[in-house]
Coordinates of C-alpha atoms in Angstrom, one line a residue:
Chain A
X53 CA 0.0 0.0 0.0
X54 CA 1.5 3.3 -1.0
X55 CA 1.3 6.6 1.0
X56 CA -1.9 8.0 -0.7
X57 CA -3.7 4.6 -0.3
X58 CA -2.8 4.4 3.4
X59 CA -4.0 8.0 4.0
X60 CA -7.3 7.4 2.4
X61 CA -7.8 3.9 3.8
X62 CA -7.2 5.2 7.4
X63 CA -9.5 8.2 6.8
X64 CA -12.2 5.9 5.5
X65 CA -11.9 3.6 8.5
X66 CA -12.1 6.5 10.9
X67 CA -15.1 8.1 9.1
X68 CA -17.0 4.8 9.1
X69 CA -16.5 4.4 12.8
X70 CA -17.4 8.1 13.5
X71 CA -20.6 7.6 11.6
X72 CA -21.4 4.5 13.5
X73 CA -20.7 6.2 16.9
X74 CA -23.3 8.9 15.9
X75 CA -25.8 6.6 14.4
X76 CA -28.6 7.0 16.9
X77 CA -30.6 10.2 16.3
X78 CA -33.9 10.3 18.3
X79 CA -36.3 12.7 16.5
X80 CA -36.9 15.0 19.6
X81 CA -33.3 16.3 19.5
X82 CA -32.0 15.2 16.1
X83 CA -30.9 18.7 15.2
X84 CA -27.8 18.7 17.4
X85 CA -26.8 15.2 16.4
X86 CA -27.1 16.2 12.7
X87 CA -25.0 19.2 13.4
X88 CA -22.4 17.1 15.1
X89 CA -22.3 14.7 12.1
X90 CA -22.3 17.5 9.6
X91 CA -19.1 19.0 11.1
X92 CA -17.5 15.7 11.8
X93 CA -18.0 14.4 8.3
X94 CA -17.1 17.6 6.5
X95 CA -13.8 16.1 5.4
X96 CA -10.3 17.2 6.3
X97 CA -7.1 15.2 6.1
X98 CA -7.8 13.2 9.3
X99 CA -4.2 13.6 10.2
X100 CA -4.8 13.4 13.9
X101 CA -6.6 10.0 14.0
X102 CA -4.1 8.7 11.4
X103 CA -1.3 9.5 13.9
X104 CA -3.2 7.6 16.6
X105 CA -3.6 4.5 14.5
X106 CA -0.1 4.7 13.1
X107 CA 1.6 5.0 16.5
X108 CA -0.5 2.1 17.9
X109 CA 0.7 -0.2 15.2
X110 CA 4.3 1.2 15.3
X111 CA 4.4 0.3 19.0
X112 CA 3.2 -3.2 18.3
X113 CA -0.6 -2.8 18.8
X114 CA -3.5 -3.7 16.6
X115 CA -4.8 -0.7 14.6
X116 CA -8.3 -1.7 15.8
X117 CA -7.4 -1.1 19.4
X118 CA -6.8 2.6 18.8
X119 CA -9.8 3.2 16.5
X120 CA -12.1 4.7 19.2
X121 CA -9.4 6.9 20.7
X122 CA -8.6 8.0 17.2
X123 CA -12.2 9.0 16.7
X124 CA -12.2 10.8 20.1
X125 CA -9.3 12.9 19.0
X126 CA -11.1 13.8 15.7
X127 CA -14.3 14.7 17.7
X128 CA -12.4 17.1 19.8
X129 CA -10.7 18.6 16.7
X130 CA -14.1 19.0 15.1
X131 CA -15.7 20.6 18.2
X132 CA -12.8 23.1 18.4
X133 CA -13.4 24.1 14.7
X134 CA -17.2 24.6 15.4
X135 CA -16.6 26.8 18.4
X136 CA -13.7 28.6 16.6
X137 CA -16.0 29.6 13.7
X138 CA -18.7 31.1 16.0
X139 CA -19.4 34.8 15.6
X140 CA -17.9 35.6 19.1
X141 CA -14.7 33.8 18.0
X142 CA -13.3 34.0 14.4
X143 CA -16.8 34.5 12.9
X144 CA -16.1 32.3 9.9
X145 CA -19.0 31.5 7.6
X146 CA -17.1 28.9 5.6
X147 CA -15.2 25.8 6.7
X148 CA -13.6 23.7 4.0
X149 CA -15.7 25.4 1.4
X150 CA -19.0 24.6 3.1
X151 CA -21.2 26.7 5.3
X152 CA -19.8 26.4 8.8
X153 CA -21.9 24.7 11.5
X154 CA -23.6 27.8 12.9
X155 CA -24.5 29.0 9.4
X156 CA -26.0 25.7 8.5
X157 CA -27.8 25.0 11.9
X158 CA -27.9 28.3 13.8
X159 CA -25.6 29.4 16.6
X160 CA -27.4 27.7 19.5
X161 CA -27.3 24.3 17.8
X162 CA -23.7 24.8 16.7
X163 CA -22.7 25.7 20.3
X164 CA -24.4 22.6 21.6
X165 CA -23.0 20.4 18.8
X166 CA -19.5 21.5 19.8
X167 CA -20.3 20.7 23.5
X168 CA -21.8 17.4 22.3
X169 CA -18.7 16.3 20.4
X170 CA -16.4 17.3 23.2
X171 CA -18.4 15.2 25.6
X172 CA -18.8 12.3 23.1
X173 CA -15.0 12.1 22.8
X174 CA -14.7 11.1 26.5
X175 CA -17.7 8.8 26.3
X176 CA -16.1 7.1 23.3
X177 CA -12.9 6.3 25.1
X178 CA -14.6 5.2 28.3
X179 CA -16.9 2.9 26.3
X180 CA -14.1 1.5 24.0
X181 CA -14.4 -2.3 24.1
X182 CA -10.8 -2.6 22.9
X183 CA -9.2 -0.9 25.9
X184 CA -8.8 -2.0 29.5
X185 CA -9.7 0.4 32.3
X186 CA -6.1 1.5 32.9
X187 CA -5.7 2.5 29.2
X188 CA -9.1 4.2 29.2
X189 CA -8.2 6.3 32.3
X190 CA -4.8 7.2 30.8
X191 CA -6.3 8.2 27.5
X192 CA -9.0 10.3 29.1
X193 CA -6.4 12.1 31.3
X194 CA -4.0 12.8 28.4
X195 CA -6.8 13.9 26.1
X196 CA -8.4 16.2 28.6
X197 CA -5.1 17.8 29.5
X198 CA -4.2 18.4 25.8
X199 CA -7.7 19.8 25.0
X200 CA -8.2 21.7 28.2
X201 CA -7.6 25.2 29.6
X202 CA -3.8 24.5 29.9
X203 CA -3.7 23.0 26.4
X204 CA -5.6 23.7 23.2
X205 CA -8.0 26.2 25.0
X206 CA -5.0 28.1 26.3
X207 CA -3.8 28.4 22.8
X208 CA -7.1 29.9 21.7
X209 CA -7.0 32.4 24.5
X210 CA -3.5 33.5 23.5
X211 CA -4.6 33.6 19.9
X212 CA -7.5 35.9 20.8
X213 CA -5.3 38.1 22.9
X214 CA -2.8 38.4 20.0
X215 CA -5.2 39.8 17.5
X216 CA -4.3 43.1 16.0
X217 CA -1.0 43.4 17.8
X218 CA 2.5 42.3 17.1
X219 CA 3.6 39.4 19.3
X220 CA 7.1 38.0 20.0
X221 CA 8.5 34.8 18.4
X222 CA 8.3 33.1 21.8
X223 CA 4.6 33.9 22.1
X224 CA 4.0 32.7 18.6
X225 CA 5.7 29.4 19.4
X226 CA 3.7 29.0 22.6
X227 CA 0.5 29.8 20.8
X228 CA 1.2 27.2 18.1
X229 CA 2.4 24.6 20.6
X230 CA -0.8 25.0 22.6
X231 CA -3.5 25.7 20.0
X232 CA -2.6 23.0 17.4
X233 CA 0.4 21.3 18.8
X234 CA -1.2 19.8 21.9
X235 CA -3.9 17.9 20.0
X236 CA -1.4 16.6 17.4
X237 CA 0.9 15.4 20.2
X238 CA -1.9 13.7 22.2
X239 CA -3.1 12.0 19.0
X240 CA 0.3 10.3 18.7
X241 CA 0.5 9.7 22.4
X242 CA -2.9 7.9 22.6
X243 CA -1.8 5.5 19.9
X244 CA 1.2 4.6 22.0
X245 CA -0.9 4.2 25.1
X246 CA -3.3 1.9 23.3
X247 CA -0.4 -0.3 22.3
X248 CA 1.1 -0.4 25.8
X249 CA 4.2 1.4 24.7
X250 CA 7.1 2.2 27.0
X251 CA 8.2 5.7 28.1
X252 CA 10.9 5.9 25.5
X253 CA 8.5 5.2 22.7
X254 CA 6.0 7.7 24.1
X255 CA 8.7 10.4 24.3
X256 CA 9.8 9.7 20.7
X257 CA 6.1 10.0 19.6
X258 CA 5.9 13.3 21.5
X259 CA 8.9 14.7 19.7
X260 CA 7.8 13.5 16.3
X261 CA 4.3 15.0 16.8
X262 CA 5.6 18.2 18.2
X263 CA 8.0 18.7 15.3
X264 CA 5.5 17.9 12.5
X265 CA 2.8 19.9 14.3
X266 CA 5.0 23.0 14.2
X267 CA 6.2 22.3 10.7
X268 CA 2.6 21.9 9.6
X269 CA 1.7 25.3 11.0
X270 CA 4.6 27.1 9.5
X271 CA 3.9 25.5 6.1
X272 CA 0.3 26.7 6.5
X273 CA 1.5 30.2 7.0
X274 CA 3.8 30.0 4.0
X275 CA 1.0 28.7 1.8
X276 CA -1.2 31.6 2.9
X277 CA 1.3 33.9 1.3
X278 CA 2.6 32.0 -1.8
X279 CA 0.1 29.2 -2.2
X280 CA -2.1 28.4 -5.2
X281 CA -5.7 29.5 -4.3
X282 CA -7.2 26.7 -6.5
X283 CA -5.2 24.0 -4.8
X284 CA -5.7 25.4 -1.3
X285 CA -9.4 25.8 -1.8
X286 CA -9.3 29.2 0.0
X287 CA -8.0 32.7 -0.7
X288 CA -4.4 33.4 -0.1
X289 CA -3.2 36.6 1.7
X290 CA -5.9 36.5 4.4
X291 CA -3.4 36.3 7.2
X292 CA -1.6 39.5 6.1
X293 CA -4.9 41.2 5.5
X294 CA -6.1 40.5 9.0
X295 CA -2.6 41.4 10.4
X296 CA -2.3 37.9 11.8
X297 CA 0.9 37.0 13.5
X298 CA 2.4 34.1 11.5
X299 CA 5.7 32.4 11.2
X300 CA 6.0 33.6 7.6
X301 CA 5.5 37.2 8.6
X302 CA 7.7 37.0 11.7
X303 CA 10.6 35.0 10.2
X304 CA 10.1 35.6 6.5
X305 CA 9.5 33.0 3.8
X306 CA 13.0 31.8 3.4
X307 CA 13.8 31.3 7.1
X308 CA 10.3 29.7 7.5
X309 CA 11.2 27.2 4.8
X310 CA 14.5 26.3 6.5
X311 CA 12.6 25.8 9.8
X312 CA 10.1 23.4 8.1
X313 CA 13.0 21.4 6.6
X314 CA 14.8 21.2 9.9
X315 CA 11.8 20.3 11.9
X316 CA 10.9 17.6 9.4
X317 CA 14.4 16.1 9.8
X318 CA 14.1 16.2 13.6
X319 CA 10.7 14.5 13.4
X320 CA 12.1 11.7 11.2
X321 CA 15.1 11.3 13.5
X322 CA 12.9 10.9 16.5
X323 CA 11.5 7.7 14.9
X324 CA 14.9 6.0 15.1
X325 CA 13.9 4.3 18.3
X326 CA 11.3 2.3 16.3
X327 CA 11.7 -0.6 13.8
X328 CA 12.8 1.3 10.7
X329 CA 10.7 -1.1 8.5
X330 CA 7.5 0.0 10.3
X331 CA 8.3 3.7 10.7
X332 CA 8.6 4.3 6.9
X333 CA 5.1 5.6 6.5
X334 CA 5.4 8.2 9.3
X335 CA 8.7 9.4 7.8
X336 CA 7.0 9.9 4.4
X337 CA 4.1 11.6 6.2
X338 CA 6.5 14.1 7.8
X339 CA 8.0 14.9 4.3
X340 CA 4.7 15.1 2.5
X341 CA 3.2 17.5 5.1
X342 CA 6.2 19.7 4.7
X343 CA 6.0 19.8 0.9
X344 CA 2.3 19.9 0.5
X345 CA 0.6 22.5 -1.7
X346 CA -2.8 22.4 0.1
Chain B
X738 CA -24.6 17.9 62.8
X739 CA -28.0 19.2 61.7
X740 CA -29.3 19.5 58.1
X741 CA -28.2 23.1 57.5
X742 CA -24.7 22.4 59.0
X743 CA -24.3 19.4 56.8
X744 CA -25.3 21.4 53.6
X745 CA -22.8 24.2 54.3
X746 CA -20.0 21.8 55.4
X747 CA -20.3 19.8 52.2
X748 CA -20.5 23.0 50.1
X749 CA -17.4 24.4 51.8
X750 CA -15.5 21.1 51.2
X751 CA -16.5 21.1 47.5
X752 CA -15.6 24.8 47.1
X753 CA -12.2 24.4 48.6
X754 CA -11.4 21.5 46.4
X755 CA -12.7 23.3 43.3
X756 CA -10.5 26.2 44.1
X757 CA -7.5 24.0 44.5
X758 CA -8.2 22.1 41.2
X759 CA -8.1 25.5 39.4
X760 CA -5.2 27.0 41.4
X761 CA -2.7 27.2 38.6
X762 CA -3.2 30.3 36.4
X763 CA -0.3 31.1 34.0
X764 CA -0.4 34.7 33.1
X765 CA -0.5 34.2 29.3
X766 CA -4.0 32.7 29.4
X767 CA -5.2 33.6 32.9
X768 CA -8.4 35.2 31.6
X769 CA -10.1 31.9 30.8
X770 CA -9.1 30.3 34.1
X771 CA -10.4 33.3 35.9
X772 CA -13.7 33.1 34.1
X773 CA -13.9 29.4 35.0
X774 CA -13.3 30.1 38.6
X775 CA -15.7 33.1 38.6
X776 CA -18.6 30.9 37.4
X777 CA -17.6 27.9 39.5
X778 CA -17.4 30.0 42.7
X779 CA -20.5 32.0 42.1
X780 CA -22.4 30.1 44.7
X781 CA -25.4 28.0 44.3
X782 CA -26.7 25.2 46.6
X783 CA -24.1 22.6 45.5
X784 CA -26.9 20.1 45.6
X785 CA -25.3 17.9 42.9
X786 CA -21.9 17.4 44.5
X787 CA -23.7 17.0 47.8
X788 CA -25.5 14.0 46.3
X789 CA -22.3 12.5 45.1
X790 CA -20.7 12.7 48.6
X791 CA -23.9 11.5 50.4
X792 CA -24.4 8.5 48.2
X793 CA -20.8 7.5 48.5
X794 CA -21.0 7.4 52.3
X795 CA -24.5 5.9 52.2
X796 CA -23.0 3.0 50.2
X797 CA -20.2 2.5 52.7
X798 CA -17.5 4.6 51.1
X799 CA -15.4 7.4 52.5
X800 CA -16.6 10.9 51.6
X801 CA -13.1 11.8 50.4
X802 CA -13.2 9.1 47.8
X803 CA -16.0 10.9 46.0
X804 CA -14.8 14.5 46.3
X805 CA -13.2 14.8 42.9
X806 CA -16.1 13.2 41.0
X807 CA -18.4 15.5 43.0
X808 CA -16.3 18.5 41.8
X809 CA -16.4 17.1 38.2
X810 CA -20.2 17.1 38.4
X811 CA -20.3 20.7 39.6
X812 CA -17.9 21.7 36.8
X813 CA -20.3 20.3 34.2
X814 CA -23.2 22.0 35.9
X815 CA -21.3 25.3 35.9
X816 CA -20.2 25.0 32.2
X817 CA -23.9 24.3 31.3
X818 CA -25.0 27.5 33.0
X819 CA -22.2 29.6 31.2
X820 CA -23.2 28.3 27.8
X821 CA -26.9 28.6 28.6
X822 CA -26.5 32.3 29.5
X823 CA -24.8 33.1 26.2
X824 CA -26.6 35.5 23.8
X825 CA -27.2 32.7 21.3
X826 CA -28.9 30.7 24.0
X827 CA -31.0 32.3 26.8
X828 CA -29.1 35.6 26.6
X829 CA -29.1 36.1 30.4
X830 CA -27.1 39.0 31.8
X831 CA -27.4 37.9 35.4
X832 CA -26.7 34.6 37.1
X833 CA -27.4 34.4 40.8
X834 CA -27.6 38.2 41.1
X835 CA -24.1 38.7 39.5
X836 CA -23.1 39.5 35.9
X837 CA -23.1 36.3 34.0
X838 CA -19.8 35.0 32.7
X839 CA -20.0 36.6 29.2
X840 CA -21.0 39.9 30.7
X841 CA -18.0 39.8 33.0
X842 CA -15.4 38.4 30.6
X843 CA -16.8 38.7 27.1
X844 CA -18.4 36.1 25.0
X845 CA -15.3 34.5 23.6
X846 CA -13.8 33.9 27.0
X847 CA -17.1 32.7 28.4
X848 CA -17.4 30.2 25.6
X849 CA -13.9 28.9 26.2
X850 CA -14.4 28.9 30.0
X851 CA -17.4 26.6 29.5
X852 CA -15.4 24.4 27.2
X853 CA -12.6 24.4 29.8
X854 CA -14.8 23.4 32.7
X855 CA -16.4 20.6 30.6
X856 CA -12.9 19.3 29.7
X857 CA -11.6 19.8 33.3
X858 CA -14.4 17.6 34.7
X859 CA -13.1 14.6 32.8
X860 CA -9.5 15.4 33.6
X861 CA -10.5 15.6 37.3
X862 CA -12.0 12.2 37.4
X863 CA -9.2 10.6 35.4
X864 CA -6.6 12.2 37.7
X865 CA -8.4 11.4 41.0
X866 CA -6.0 9.7 43.3
X867 CA -8.9 8.2 45.3
X868 CA -10.2 6.1 42.5
X869 CA -8.9 2.9 40.8
X870 CA -8.9 2.8 37.0
X871 CA -12.1 0.8 36.8
X872 CA -14.0 3.4 38.9
X873 CA -12.5 6.2 36.8
X874 CA -13.6 4.6 33.6
X875 CA -17.1 4.0 34.9
X876 CA -17.4 7.5 36.2
X877 CA -16.2 9.1 33.0
X878 CA -18.6 6.9 31.0
X879 CA -21.7 7.7 33.1
X880 CA -20.9 11.4 33.4
X881 CA -20.3 11.8 29.6
X882 CA -23.5 10.0 28.8
X883 CA -25.5 12.1 31.3
X884 CA -24.0 15.4 30.1
X885 CA -23.9 14.5 26.4
X886 CA -26.1 14.8 23.3
X887 CA -28.4 12.1 24.5
X888 CA -28.5 13.6 28.0
X889 CA -28.4 17.2 29.3
X890 CA -27.6 18.6 25.8
X891 CA -30.6 16.8 24.4
X892 CA -32.7 18.5 27.1
X893 CA -31.3 21.9 26.0
X894 CA -32.2 21.2 22.4
X895 CA -35.8 20.2 23.3
X896 CA -36.0 23.4 25.5
X897 CA -34.9 25.6 22.6
X898 CA -37.4 23.9 20.3
X899 CA -40.2 24.4 22.8
X900 CA -39.8 28.1 23.0
X901 CA -42.9 30.1 22.2
X902 CA -45.1 27.1 21.6
X903 CA -47.3 24.9 23.7
X904 CA -45.8 21.5 24.4
X905 CA -47.4 18.3 25.7
X906 CA -47.0 17.0 29.3
X907 CA -44.9 14.1 27.9
X908 CA -42.5 16.5 26.2
X909 CA -42.2 18.6 29.3
X910 CA -41.4 15.5 31.3
X911 CA -38.8 14.4 28.7
X912 CA -37.3 18.0 28.7
X913 CA -37.0 18.0 32.5
X914 CA -35.7 14.5 32.7
X915 CA -32.9 15.3 30.2
X916 CA -32.1 18.9 30.9
X917 CA -31.8 18.8 34.7
X918 CA -32.7 15.2 35.6
X919 CA -29.7 13.5 34.0
X920 CA -27.1 15.5 35.8
X921 CA -28.8 15.0 39.2
X922 CA -29.1 11.3 38.6
X923 CA -25.5 10.9 37.6
X924 CA -24.4 13.0 40.6
X925 CA -26.0 10.3 42.9
X926 CA -24.8 7.5 40.7
X927 CA -21.1 8.6 40.8
X928 CA -21.2 8.5 44.6
X929 CA -22.4 4.9 44.4
X930 CA -19.7 4.0 41.9
X931 CA -17.0 5.5 44.1
X932 CA -18.2 3.4 47.0
X933 CA -18.3 0.2 45.0
X934 CA -22.1 0.0 45.4
X935 CA -24.1 -3.0 44.0
X936 CA -26.7 -2.7 41.2
X937 CA -29.6 -2.6 43.7
X938 CA -28.1 0.4 45.5
X939 CA -27.4 2.2 42.2
X940 CA -30.9 1.6 41.1
X941 CA -32.3 3.0 44.3
X942 CA -30.0 6.1 44.0
X943 CA -31.3 6.5 40.4
X944 CA -34.9 6.5 41.5
X945 CA -34.3 8.9 44.4
X946 CA -32.4 11.3 42.2
X947 CA -34.9 11.1 39.4
X948 CA -37.8 11.9 41.8
X949 CA -36.1 14.7 43.7
X950 CA -34.9 16.2 40.4
X951 CA -38.4 16.3 39.0
X952 CA -39.9 17.6 42.3
X953 CA -37.2 20.3 42.4
X954 CA -38.1 21.5 38.9
X955 CA -41.8 21.5 39.6
X956 CA -41.2 23.4 42.8
X957 CA -39.1 25.9 40.8
X958 CA -42.0 26.5 38.5
X959 CA -44.4 26.9 41.4
X960 CA -42.1 29.4 43.0
X961 CA -41.9 31.4 39.8
X962 CA -45.6 32.0 40.1
X963 CA -46.3 32.3 43.9
X964 CA -42.8 32.8 45.3
X965 CA -41.5 35.8 47.3
X966 CA -39.2 37.8 45.1
X967 CA -37.0 38.8 48.0
X968 CA -36.4 35.3 49.2
X969 CA -36.0 34.0 45.6
X970 CA -33.5 36.8 44.7
X971 CA -35.1 37.0 41.3
X972 CA -38.4 38.4 39.9
X973 CA -41.4 36.1 39.8
X974 CA -43.7 35.7 36.9
X975 CA -40.9 35.5 34.3
X976 CA -41.9 32.1 33.1
X977 CA -45.4 33.2 32.3
X978 CA -44.1 36.4 30.8
X979 CA -41.9 34.5 28.4
X980 CA -44.7 32.0 27.7
X981 CA -42.5 29.2 29.0
X982 CA -43.9 25.7 29.3
X983 CA -43.8 24.8 33.0
X984 CA -45.3 22.2 35.2
X985 CA -47.2 25.0 37.0
X986 CA -48.8 26.3 33.8
X987 CA -49.5 22.8 32.3
X988 CA -50.8 21.2 35.5
X989 CA -51.9 24.2 37.6
X990 CA -50.5 25.1 41.0
X991 CA -52.6 22.6 43.0
X992 CA -51.9 19.5 40.9
X993 CA -48.2 20.6 40.8
X994 CA -48.1 20.7 44.6
X995 CA -49.6 17.2 44.8
X996 CA -47.0 16.0 42.3
X997 CA -44.1 17.4 44.4
X998 CA -45.5 15.8 47.5
X999 CA -45.9 12.4 45.8
X1000 CA -42.5 12.5 44.2
X1001 CA -40.9 13.4 47.5
X1002 CA -42.5 10.4 49.1
X1003 CA -41.3 8.1 46.3
X1004 CA -37.8 9.5 46.6
X1005 CA -37.8 8.7 50.4
X1006 CA -39.2 5.3 49.8
X1007 CA -36.4 4.5 47.3
X1008 CA -34.0 4.9 50.2
X1009 CA -35.5 1.9 52.1
X1010 CA -32.8 -0.4 50.6
X1011 CA -30.2 1.5 52.7
X1012 CA -29.5 1.5 56.4
X1013 CA -32.2 3.8 57.8
X1014 CA -29.8 5.4 60.2
X1015 CA -27.6 6.6 57.4
X1016 CA -30.2 7.7 55.0
X1017 CA -31.8 10.2 57.3
X1018 CA -30.1 13.2 55.8
X1019 CA -31.2 12.4 52.2
X1020 CA -34.8 12.0 53.4
X1021 CA -34.7 15.4 55.0
X1022 CA -33.0 16.8 51.9
X1023 CA -35.9 15.5 49.7
X1024 CA -38.4 17.2 52.1
X1025 CA -36.5 20.4 52.4
X1026 CA -36.1 20.8 48.6
X1027 CA -39.9 20.2 48.2
X1028 CA -40.8 22.9 50.8
X1029 CA -38.2 25.5 50.1
X1030 CA -39.0 29.1 49.4
X1031 CA -36.0 29.9 47.3

């Protein structure tokens, strides 16, 4: 199976499971469940659940074992996008070329759909038939910390506070590490936990995820300046227009590209603790994310 | 210790623990943590965590064992109030006589504070040093189900859909069972789980909590019509003014009072499976809630 096949096979598997986890929709309150499904199934690269599945198999586990935690990670990612798009936050009408959740279902339902997905993430782990109670408790703890007020939410707070003012490189790094980095890191980490990985493996996964997470964000910022609108599916130049603090504006394009290249190498190096036969896909993933055009 | 002393002692214990769970407030994102604390410490009767503590000791456990799950329940209750008060939901500027969270901190911070409390609830259970992993996993599962899109959130959806139109008694019962009943029920249930209760005890706790939860809501509706504004600390007649569907308007005051009395008896009867010496407080609690004037 080549890189593209693996990506789409994992995405398909995650999407099937997500659908089945949200199957039940009693008529009296179907709207919120439809809104949850709408946002959850709106596409995206499914990179986070892919990391969960990949690190589980890399650490010697069965992919199936990590499927529900992988879905939980994607639910939290999806909830964060719904709440981020709300008028009181980024006020975005479009998400991946489609009406965002509150445009499609109204603000109240979108708010509740986000709450519902966040809650469902923890239910999904606690109900996972593939995990023993110790793994469930560890996954819940790690996921809640990563998504919580000292993790992803802290990143959103710093992001809001940084609007319309110049921030330092340190603050930008902290913002990125928290707002997007924490969830990417915990995605990899949950895969390790599901497989019963040792501390050394978990640390390697942390470093890999941290590096590709940062590289991904920097590449995003670069593409916003020099990307192809058609391939991106969104207008370029929006960051500059809204005076957003980005790596590309703070470091310049050339230095940003060097950073992406160096982070990608560091990510690949971190995988050296694993069987090199099995880590090939994650190495390619790091490279592809760094050289993507969308 | 009499009834009032026990209520305030438990509330004090819960509030101290809540404060200590939120102690850490790094400056870069302190705003959201302050908003979480503001809403969490805004008072209230702390009935839900009290139920968790009481059912734990009633089932033979130490109160301390259930303290973190009790705090988790209160965090979810508090998050639900923050999100409920937002402009896109009930648009309430006041909560317990103080500015609601979004008035005090702005909408974006209030939204994130709610998200943060919901997430922190699960972290708190998963990190509880008093629980083994099996109890943690069970508590997370039960709490997520009760708070989720088939529980409390479903109740909020039905509530939104019922605005400005007459609903049936069945729908009102469903609304109440989901919107407030589920969290009261799980509060009691978590106490049982912490104590390692058997199925018969959990079922009795479910029935008790279900009955007092419904009686509490009906009493609320009655007080909104005939209550004393000064004692209530809020204006009466607001339900009728906003054409809200309430038990008092659907059943009338007299029938509503009969319902409260009968539910209170049923709640007390459910406690007969427990040691009658130890269940005294919960019987008094059921009576006091039914005869309160605020």
